[in-house]
Structures are given as structure tokens and as C-alpha cells.
C-alpha positions as CSV (number, residue, x, y, z in Angstrom):
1,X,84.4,-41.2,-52.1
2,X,84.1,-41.5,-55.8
3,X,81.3,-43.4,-57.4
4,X,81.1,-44.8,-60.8
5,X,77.6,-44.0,-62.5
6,X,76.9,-45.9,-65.6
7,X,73.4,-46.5,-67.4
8,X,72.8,-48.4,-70.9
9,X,70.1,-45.5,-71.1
10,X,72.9,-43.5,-72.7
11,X,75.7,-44.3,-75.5
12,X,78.8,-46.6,-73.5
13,X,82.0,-44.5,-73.1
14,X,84.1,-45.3,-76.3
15,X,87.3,-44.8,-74.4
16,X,88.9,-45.4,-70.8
17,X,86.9,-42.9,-68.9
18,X,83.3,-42.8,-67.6
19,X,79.7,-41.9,-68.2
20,X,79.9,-40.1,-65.1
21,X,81.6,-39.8,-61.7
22,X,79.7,-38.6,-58.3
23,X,81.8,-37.4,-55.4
24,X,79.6,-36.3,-52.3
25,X,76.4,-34.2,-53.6
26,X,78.1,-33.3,-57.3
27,X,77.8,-35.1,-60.5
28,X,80.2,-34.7,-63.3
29,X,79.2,-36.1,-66.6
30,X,81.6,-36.7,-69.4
31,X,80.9,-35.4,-72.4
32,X,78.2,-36.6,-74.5
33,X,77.9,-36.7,-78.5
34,X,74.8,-37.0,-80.2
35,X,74.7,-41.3,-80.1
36,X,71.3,-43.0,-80.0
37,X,72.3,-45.6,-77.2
38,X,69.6,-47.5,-78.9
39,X,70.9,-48.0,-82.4
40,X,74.6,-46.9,-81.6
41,X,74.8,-44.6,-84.7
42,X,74.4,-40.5,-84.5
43,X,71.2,-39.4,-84.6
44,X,70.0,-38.0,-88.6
45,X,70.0,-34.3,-88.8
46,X,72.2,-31.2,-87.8
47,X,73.2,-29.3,-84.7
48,X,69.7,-28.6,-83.6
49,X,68.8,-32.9,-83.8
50,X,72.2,-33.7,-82.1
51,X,72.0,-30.8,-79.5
52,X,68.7,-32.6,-78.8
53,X,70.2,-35.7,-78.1
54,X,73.7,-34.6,-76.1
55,X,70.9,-33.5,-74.0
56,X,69.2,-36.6,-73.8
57,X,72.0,-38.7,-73.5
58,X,73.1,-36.1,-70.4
59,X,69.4,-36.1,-68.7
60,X,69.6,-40.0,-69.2
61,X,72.5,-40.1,-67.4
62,X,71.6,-37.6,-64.3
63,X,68.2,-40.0,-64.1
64,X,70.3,-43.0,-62.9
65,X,71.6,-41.1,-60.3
66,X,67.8,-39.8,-59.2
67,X,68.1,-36.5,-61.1
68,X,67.1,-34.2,-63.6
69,X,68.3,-31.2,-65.2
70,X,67.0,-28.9,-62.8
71,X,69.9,-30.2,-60.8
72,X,71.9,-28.8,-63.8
73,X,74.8,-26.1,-62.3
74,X,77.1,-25.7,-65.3
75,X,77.2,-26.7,-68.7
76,X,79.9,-27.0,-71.3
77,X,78.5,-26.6,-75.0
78,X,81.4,-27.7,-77.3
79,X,80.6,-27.0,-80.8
80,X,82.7,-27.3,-84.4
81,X,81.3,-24.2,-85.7
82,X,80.3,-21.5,-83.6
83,X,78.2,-20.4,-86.5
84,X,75.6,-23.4,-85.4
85,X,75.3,-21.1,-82.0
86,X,72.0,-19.9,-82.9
87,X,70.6,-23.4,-83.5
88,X,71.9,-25.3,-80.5
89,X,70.7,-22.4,-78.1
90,X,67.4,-22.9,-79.3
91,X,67.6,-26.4,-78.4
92,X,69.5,-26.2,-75.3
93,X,66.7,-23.9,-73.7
94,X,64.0,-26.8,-74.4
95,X,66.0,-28.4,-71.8
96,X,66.3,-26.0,-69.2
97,X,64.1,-23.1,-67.0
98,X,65.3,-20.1,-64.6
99,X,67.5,-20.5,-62.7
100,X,69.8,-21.0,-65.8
101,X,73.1,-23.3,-65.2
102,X,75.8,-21.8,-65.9
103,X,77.8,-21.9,-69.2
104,X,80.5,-21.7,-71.4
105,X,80.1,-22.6,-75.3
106,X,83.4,-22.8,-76.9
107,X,84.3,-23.9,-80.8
108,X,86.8,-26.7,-81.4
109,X,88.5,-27.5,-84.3
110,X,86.8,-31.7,-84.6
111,X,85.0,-33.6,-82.1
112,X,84.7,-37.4,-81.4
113,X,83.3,-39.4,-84.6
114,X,82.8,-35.8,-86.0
115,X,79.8,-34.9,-83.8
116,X,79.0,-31.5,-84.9
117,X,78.4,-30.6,-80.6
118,X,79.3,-32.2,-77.5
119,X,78.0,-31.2,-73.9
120,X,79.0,-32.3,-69.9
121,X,77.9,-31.3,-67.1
122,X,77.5,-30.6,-63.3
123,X,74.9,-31.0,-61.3
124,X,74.5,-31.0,-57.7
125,X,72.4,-33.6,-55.3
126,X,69.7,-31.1,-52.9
């Protein structure tokens, strides 16, 4: 069965689809752009400050459903430049620790409100 997960802890979904969906011990997340739920603006800075808070926004997310990003499978990184690679890695291992998701990083040509990176993810309950 299909369960809804949804926390003001994280930015609303600015379209028709969800924060996140759970079906049996797996949590999909939809993608998450560097929005301060808070204010509702993008956080100030570049990749390495909204990497930081994709993450956040994700981790906020996996709490409501009792997790945390140890639970963290697979990641997808989207980014507008692959050149910011460097600088979002560096970020992205503050949030993680062996054993590694795994992940895929792929450039796109523009993302929502012109987020600079965007991240989902899985994780699994157990």
C-alpha cells in the first residue's frame, strides 16, 4: 500500500506530486531544490550552500518517516553544471558514512526555479 509522507519541516511540493511516497519498507523522495521551508526562498550561496540544503530538505523528510540517512540506498545528484562536481561531493559526504548509497550524478540543461542541484532518494525501513 502506498503512503503519502509529507512534513512542513521541508519546502511544500510546488507541483501535483509529493514530498515523498512509502510502499512497504522503501522510501522514495521527490526531488528536493535548495528551499529553506522556513523562509520559502533558496538558500544564499552556490552549489556547496544548496547541496547542503537538498540534503537537509531530504534528511527532513526521511525524519518524518523515523529515519535518517543511514537508511540512504541510492541517491540521484542532478546538477546544471557538472563543473560544480567537485563542490557538491564535498558537501554530499558531510552527509553520509560507509556503507556509501549508491549514485548517479547527472547534468541537466535547467532545474526547477533555477536551483543550481537537485537530489531524491531511496531509502529503505530495517
Amino acid at each position: 500500500m502506498k503512503q503519502v509522507i509529507n512534513t512542513q519541516a521541508a519546502p511544500a511540493a510546488i507541483g501535483p506530486y509529493s514530498q515523498a511516497i512509502q510502499v512497504g519498507n522503501l522510501v522514495y523522495t521527490s526531488g528536493q531544490i535548495p528551499i529553506n521551508p522556513a523562509t520559502g526562498s533558496f538558500v544564499e550561496g552556490g552549489v556547496k550552500e544548496q547541496t547542503r540544503q537538498s540534503l537537509n530538505n531530504v534528511r527532513a523528510i526521511l525524519e518524518k518517516t523515523g529515519l535518517s540517512m543511514a537508511n540512504v540506498i541510492k541517491t540521484t545528484v542532478f546538477m546544471a553544471d557538472m563543473a560544480d562536481f567537485a563542490a557538491m561531493n564535498e558537501v554530499y559526504a558531510e552527509f553520509f558514512a560507509e556503507p556509501y548509497p549508491a549514485r548517479s550524478a547527472v547534468a541537466v540543461k535547467t532545474l526547477p526555479k533555477g536551483a543550481l542541484v537537485e537530489i531524491e532518494v531511496i531509502a529503505v525501513k530495517g
